[in-house]
């Protein structure tokens, strides 16, 4: 089994894919997505129950006809359905409670969602929902909350001390017509016999909006776009890697849908196994498209620190926003020559295979929804089942798993 925990988005897409064509079977779709037949059946059954559909509408080409089923089998199935229904009602009640908590929390947090705000919300509402459930919904550790609550008196005392210090700072600040900043105010307070650190003075001044007079003229510097700074080619058309999570390539490709419209797919592919580690699909080509794909890859791998990401010179990859995201993730950028597709051949090859095997000779997809489902199915199957010549005819994930096993054995 490739995946043990599936996201709600994956479940929703899998159900939508199965329901999109009456000819689909649990067996076939389950194999394509790397999940068991019964798991997909349960997801579809839950979705139809949520929509209020009759259980008689559930499709199964493999089920035994009712007329041939024994009484014991029917009773067992009914008992299983009742147990499942009971669990679903319990889950719905839990979700409803969590929804109410989050609705109230949204109004409580307003513009900021700091950890302290979460603690305050738990303190104010723990009698209604309990500390355990609130900590679970707001994703904070109970030990951290109790530690925060135990320090209330200390924080209150610190607040009172800061307020008193702020008054003394204001007095010095006013005495010198607002010209004194942190160093001089600290010196004044020390000369008056107060033992205070200059860092604390600066913190309190920032907290209470007290600032000295600055006569220096601010110098505005032009921040050039990263495209003005050459990005080296760190791959040199060498699309191999000795281990996963070291070298990646990516590109944007268009997906024709409907009548003259397009969706756009951004990819992040590991050179070691040819695994599609991150991807994003949207109806635009803004920088957020490629940024979402790279951040999805970081979520899959856990970290991309030290890895190389190679792309062409598209405006999205040369933008300041993308350069900042690469720096934040610890990714080193690499780019081939302008107008040379061979310098990013691996990504180009992936795009060609995707279109060839999803469109199958058609000029366009039958709408945006059909396109998204086709891409979802193909990319999942590509990683879990589709054999790749560069991997010795193994699927990318299987190739990575075998490599990890061999490494541990060595």
XYZ file of C-alpha atoms in Angstrom:
410
model
C 0.000 0.000 0.000
C 1.557 3.278 -1.115
C -0.520 5.634 1.030
C -1.870 4.971 4.486
C -3.478 8.331 5.217
C -5.477 10.032 2.500
C -6.353 13.715 2.468
C -9.998 14.824 2.115
C -9.110 16.273 -1.293
C -7.742 12.922 -2.484
C -10.892 11.116 -1.295
C -13.166 13.663 -2.981
C -11.257 13.445 -6.269
C -11.245 9.637 -6.164
C -15.033 9.514 -5.623
C -15.597 12.095 -8.354
C -13.427 10.104 -10.743
C -15.397 6.898 -10.076
C -18.765 8.627 -10.481
C -17.734 10.489 -13.653
C -18.273 7.448 -15.903
C -20.853 4.635 -15.403
C -18.388 2.153 -16.874
C -15.894 2.686 -14.071
C -15.500 -0.119 -11.539
C -14.211 -0.109 -7.995
C -11.553 -2.610 -9.023
C -10.259 -0.561 -11.962
C -10.257 2.854 -10.289
C -8.807 1.377 -7.101
C -5.872 -0.084 -9.014
C -5.261 3.196 -10.845
C -5.173 5.184 -7.622
C -3.309 2.602 -5.537
C -6.142 1.952 -3.087
C -8.179 -1.138 -2.293
C -11.527 -1.867 -3.897
C -13.319 -1.845 -0.520
C -11.745 1.472 0.515
C -13.045 3.166 -2.636
C -16.432 1.486 -2.167
C -16.687 2.871 1.386
C -15.791 6.379 0.182
C -18.410 6.258 -2.557
C -20.995 4.822 -0.153
C -20.290 7.611 2.342
C -20.576 10.253 -0.356
C -23.893 8.898 -1.596
C -25.176 8.681 1.958
C -24.165 12.297 2.434
C -26.106 13.298 -0.662
C -29.143 11.369 0.547
C -29.082 8.843 -2.253
C -30.759 5.467 -1.834
C -28.533 2.558 -1.066
C -30.108 0.801 -4.032
C -28.253 3.203 -6.362
C -24.829 1.946 -5.295
C -23.216 0.343 -8.334
C -21.226 -2.840 -8.110
C -20.410 -5.172 -10.964
C -18.914 -7.793 -8.682
C -21.575 -8.090 -5.965
C -23.538 -11.320 -5.516
C -27.248 -10.980 -6.523
C -29.588 -10.554 -3.579
C -31.578 -13.589 -4.597
C -28.531 -15.823 -4.105
C -27.423 -14.340 -0.798
C -28.127 -16.267 2.337
C -30.084 -14.873 5.244
C -26.963 -14.817 7.410
C -25.059 -12.772 4.820
C -27.865 -10.246 4.539
C -28.115 -9.905 8.309
C -24.357 -9.433 8.538
C -24.435 -6.770 5.839
C -27.333 -4.981 7.534
C -25.455 -5.056 10.847
C -22.362 -3.669 9.150
C -24.391 -0.882 7.539
C -25.989 -0.019 10.865
C -22.583 0.130 12.531
C -21.280 2.280 9.710
C -24.301 4.553 9.954
C -23.755 4.882 13.699
C -20.130 5.813 13.142
C -21.108 8.360 10.496
C -23.637 9.983 12.836
C -20.989 10.182 15.516
C -18.534 11.686 13.065
C -21.128 14.194 11.863
C -21.813 15.263 15.449
C -18.083 15.692 16.056
C -17.655 17.680 12.851
C -20.625 19.881 13.702
C -19.112 20.673 17.093
C -15.728 21.431 15.543
C -17.427 23.633 12.948
C -19.122 25.641 15.695
C -15.800 26.001 17.496
C -14.022 27.244 14.380
C -16.818 29.681 13.533
C -16.613 31.251 16.959
C -12.817 31.171 16.870
C -12.773 33.040 13.562
C -14.669 35.936 15.117
C -12.407 35.783 18.159
C -9.132 35.874 16.223
C -10.254 38.478 13.695
C -7.177 39.679 11.829
C -4.523 37.799 13.806
C -4.238 34.138 14.690
C -1.363 34.101 17.155
C -0.731 31.240 19.563
C -1.570 33.478 22.517
C -4.943 34.251 20.923
C -5.649 30.529 20.701
C -4.805 30.083 24.362
C -7.126 32.951 25.270
C -9.931 31.428 23.218
C -9.494 28.073 24.971
C -9.495 29.788 28.361
C -12.730 31.636 27.542
C -14.609 28.645 26.076
C -13.254 25.549 27.859
C -16.365 25.243 30.020
C -18.528 24.886 26.906
C -16.431 22.424 24.911
C -13.650 21.217 27.162
C -9.922 21.837 26.968
C -9.128 18.568 25.187
C -11.470 19.148 22.257
C -10.550 22.825 21.904
C -6.840 22.024 21.845
C -7.461 19.336 19.223
C -9.485 21.622 16.939
C -7.125 24.594 17.294
C -4.060 22.340 16.956
C -2.264 23.279 20.159
C -0.771 21.030 22.808
C -2.691 20.804 26.060
C 0.567 20.941 27.996
C 1.387 24.239 26.291
C -2.027 25.647 27.184
C -1.736 24.629 30.836
C 1.757 26.074 30.965
C 0.469 29.333 29.507
C -2.409 29.419 31.998
C -0.062 28.741 34.908
C 1.994 31.782 33.917
C -0.886 34.252 33.942
C 0.215 35.970 37.136
C 3.778 36.339 35.897
C 2.579 37.798 32.609
C 0.266 40.201 34.378
C 3.113 41.360 36.608
C 5.326 41.813 33.549
C 2.613 43.836 31.835
C 2.296 46.109 34.864
C 6.077 46.540 34.995
C 6.203 47.361 31.276
C 3.413 49.915 31.656
C 5.252 51.589 34.550
C 8.498 51.647 32.572
C 6.662 53.097 29.564
C 5.492 56.000 31.701
C 9.064 56.751 32.773
C 10.250 56.451 29.172
C 7.553 58.873 28.044
C 8.675 61.341 30.710
C 12.270 61.272 29.463
C 11.080 61.318 25.856
C 8.909 64.389 26.493
C 11.621 66.108 28.484
C 13.887 66.002 25.464
C 11.149 67.043 23.018
C 10.834 63.611 21.520
C 14.386 63.569 20.203
C 15.781 60.817 22.400
C 15.821 57.257 21.192
C 16.594 53.997 22.930
C 20.324 54.527 23.737
C 19.884 57.950 25.297
C 16.689 57.073 27.150
C 18.418 53.996 28.596
C 21.292 56.169 29.771
C 18.879 58.663 31.341
C 17.061 55.928 33.228
C 20.310 54.397 34.468
C 21.563 57.770 35.657
C 18.298 58.123 37.564
C 19.193 54.932 39.415
C 17.035 52.465 37.461
C 18.647 49.170 36.495
C 17.286 48.495 33.030
C 18.580 46.756 29.940
C 18.659 48.644 26.624
C 16.907 45.717 24.906
C 13.996 45.979 27.286
C 13.789 49.727 26.737
C 13.659 49.159 22.984
C 10.991 46.472 23.342
C 8.771 48.665 25.514
C 9.227 51.630 23.169
C 8.122 49.530 20.199
C 5.237 48.096 22.184
C 3.894 51.512 23.187
C 4.757 53.341 19.968
C 7.514 55.588 21.357
C 10.242 56.535 18.878
C 13.080 59.037 18.819
C 13.554 61.681 16.155
C 15.411 60.548 13.052
C 16.946 63.226 10.879
C 18.743 60.851 8.545
C 17.297 60.785 5.076
C 16.040 57.408 4.048
C 17.765 56.010 1.010
C 15.479 54.203 -1.374
C 17.233 51.457 -3.326
C 15.892 49.722 -6.384
C 15.278 46.011 -5.847
C 15.932 44.360 -9.210
C 13.910 41.404 -10.362
C 15.816 38.097 -10.121
C 15.736 37.972 -13.924
C 18.324 40.771 -13.857
C 20.655 38.476 -11.934
C 21.814 35.496 -14.010
C 20.845 32.099 -12.590
C 23.414 29.382 -13.379
C 22.673 26.060 -15.028
C 23.495 23.603 -12.249
C 22.371 20.520 -14.191
C 24.081 20.864 -17.555
C 21.483 18.518 -19.125
C 22.377 15.836 -16.583
C 18.946 14.710 -15.396
C 20.197 11.937 -13.122
C 20.636 11.912 -9.346
C 22.294 9.499 -6.946
C 19.547 9.820 -4.332
C 16.040 11.294 -3.947
C 15.326 14.897 -2.962
C 18.505 16.382 -4.440
C 17.672 17.457 -8.000
C 14.294 18.534 -9.383
C 13.010 19.870 -12.687
C 9.772 21.679 -13.358
C 7.793 23.347 -16.090
C 4.382 24.774 -16.992
C 2.269 23.159 -19.694
C -1.098 24.176 -21.094
C -4.113 21.872 -21.092
C -6.742 22.724 -23.749
C -10.311 22.507 -22.448
C -13.731 23.404 -23.788
C -13.887 25.871 -26.646
C -10.685 27.880 -26.838
C -9.950 27.825 -23.090
C -6.976 26.451 -21.182
C -5.910 25.164 -17.798
C -2.245 25.270 -16.804
C -0.256 22.604 -14.985
C 2.975 23.283 -13.065
C 5.145 20.322 -12.069
C 8.063 19.434 -9.778
C 9.761 16.140 -10.768
C 12.524 14.306 -8.884
C 15.426 13.464 -11.215
C 16.292 10.349 -9.185
C 13.055 8.430 -9.660
C 11.109 10.662 -12.098
C 8.488 10.942 -9.353
C 6.014 13.800 -9.633
C 6.547 15.178 -6.142
C 4.481 18.335 -6.471
C 1.998 19.781 -8.951
C -0.566 22.512 -9.239
C -3.324 23.158 -11.774
C -5.163 26.439 -12.307
C -6.816 28.603 -14.952
C -4.003 31.193 -14.820
C -0.232 31.396 -15.241
C 0.596 33.669 -12.326
C 3.621 32.999 -10.129
C 1.383 31.425 -7.503
C 0.891 28.483 -9.882
C 4.558 27.432 -9.781
C 4.876 28.467 -6.140
C 2.019 26.145 -5.147
C 3.667 23.259 -7.009
C 7.007 23.797 -5.241
C 5.355 24.124 -1.844
C 3.383 20.922 -2.516
C 6.702 19.186 -3.218
C 8.105 20.515 0.062
C 5.057 19.146 1.895
C 5.504 15.738 0.246
C 9.204 15.480 1.021
C 9.075 17.207 4.395
C 11.904 19.518 3.351
C 13.635 20.624 0.142
C 16.594 22.224 1.908
C 19.728 21.947 -0.225
C 17.905 20.616 -3.299
C 18.330 22.076 -6.794
C 15.268 23.115 -8.786
C 15.825 23.495 -12.531
C 13.446 25.315 -14.876
C 13.333 27.424 -18.005
C 13.360 31.219 -18.075
C 9.601 31.657 -17.834
C 8.472 34.863 -16.153
C 6.990 32.881 -13.262
C 10.330 31.212 -12.450
C 12.340 34.446 -12.793
C 9.990 36.482 -10.593
C 11.008 37.881 -7.238
C 8.147 36.048 -5.518
C 9.375 32.658 -6.701
C 12.964 33.490 -5.791
C 11.837 34.383 -2.277
C 9.949 31.097 -1.947
C 13.006 29.152 -3.120
C 15.134 30.967 -0.557
C 12.581 30.263 2.170
C 12.556 26.552 1.321
C 16.348 26.354 0.988
C 16.131 25.515 -2.718
C 18.887 26.469 -5.164
C 17.560 27.724 -8.499
C 18.949 26.498 -11.803
C 18.019 27.538 -15.339
C 19.058 26.420 -18.786
C 19.718 28.593 -21.779
C 16.961 30.833 -23.111
C 14.892 29.203 -25.840
C 16.536 25.766 -25.536
C 14.023 23.084 -24.642
C 16.750 20.427 -24.427
C 18.055 22.068 -21.255
C 14.816 21.034 -19.545
C 14.170 17.862 -21.525
C 12.993 15.771 -18.573
C 10.133 18.139 -17.757
C 9.255 18.497 -21.441
C 9.131 14.716 -21.814
C 6.826 14.397 -18.802
C 4.433 17.010 -20.219
C 4.333 15.250 -23.577
C 3.581 11.883 -21.959
C 0.792 13.346 -19.824
C -0.983 14.963 -22.776
C -0.478 11.977 -25.018
C -1.901 9.503 -22.514
C -4.781 11.633 -21.247
C -6.007 13.224 -24.483
C -5.372 10.058 -26.545
C -5.475 11.892 -29.847
C -8.282 14.299 -28.913
C -7.641 17.997 -29.389
C -9.222 19.122 -26.111
C -10.631 17.887 -22.819
C -14.420 17.916 -22.362
C -14.358 20.823 -19.920
C -12.339 21.895 -16.908
C -13.780 19.267 -14.548
C -12.994 16.409 -16.921
C -9.491 17.786 -17.369
C -8.806 18.007 -13.643
C -10.067 14.485 -13.023
C -8.029 13.094 -15.895
C -4.871 14.795 -14.657
C -5.518 13.654 -11.085
C -5.966 10.058 -12.174
C -2.986 10.044 -14.513
C -0.539 11.690 -12.088
C -1.528 9.342 -9.270
C -1.178 6.324 -11.493
C 2.078 7.692 -12.918
C 3.673 7.678 -9.460
C 2.217 4.412 -8.203
C 1.775 2.129 -11.196
C 3.144 3.519 -14.483
C 6.454 1.874 -15.350
C 9.364 4.124 -16.279
C 12.291 3.072 -18.428
C 14.725 5.155 -16.396
C 13.746 3.131 -13.302
C 14.235 -0.270 -14.842
C 10.535 -0.373 -15.718
C 9.421 0.344 -12.159
C 6.976 2.993 -11.022
C 8.654 6.008 -9.383
C 7.453 5.302 -5.826
C 8.314 1.610 -6.063
C 11.759 2.536 -7.366
C 12.333 4.882 -4.414
C 11.186 2.231 -1.960
C 13.493 -0.375 -3.475
C 16.378 2.083 -3.372
C 15.724 2.815 0.297
C 15.608 -0.921 1.058
C 18.899 -1.545 -0.725
C 20.513 1.372 1.054
C 19.428 0.065 4.471
C 20.628 -3.456 3.598
C 24.018 -2.102 2.564
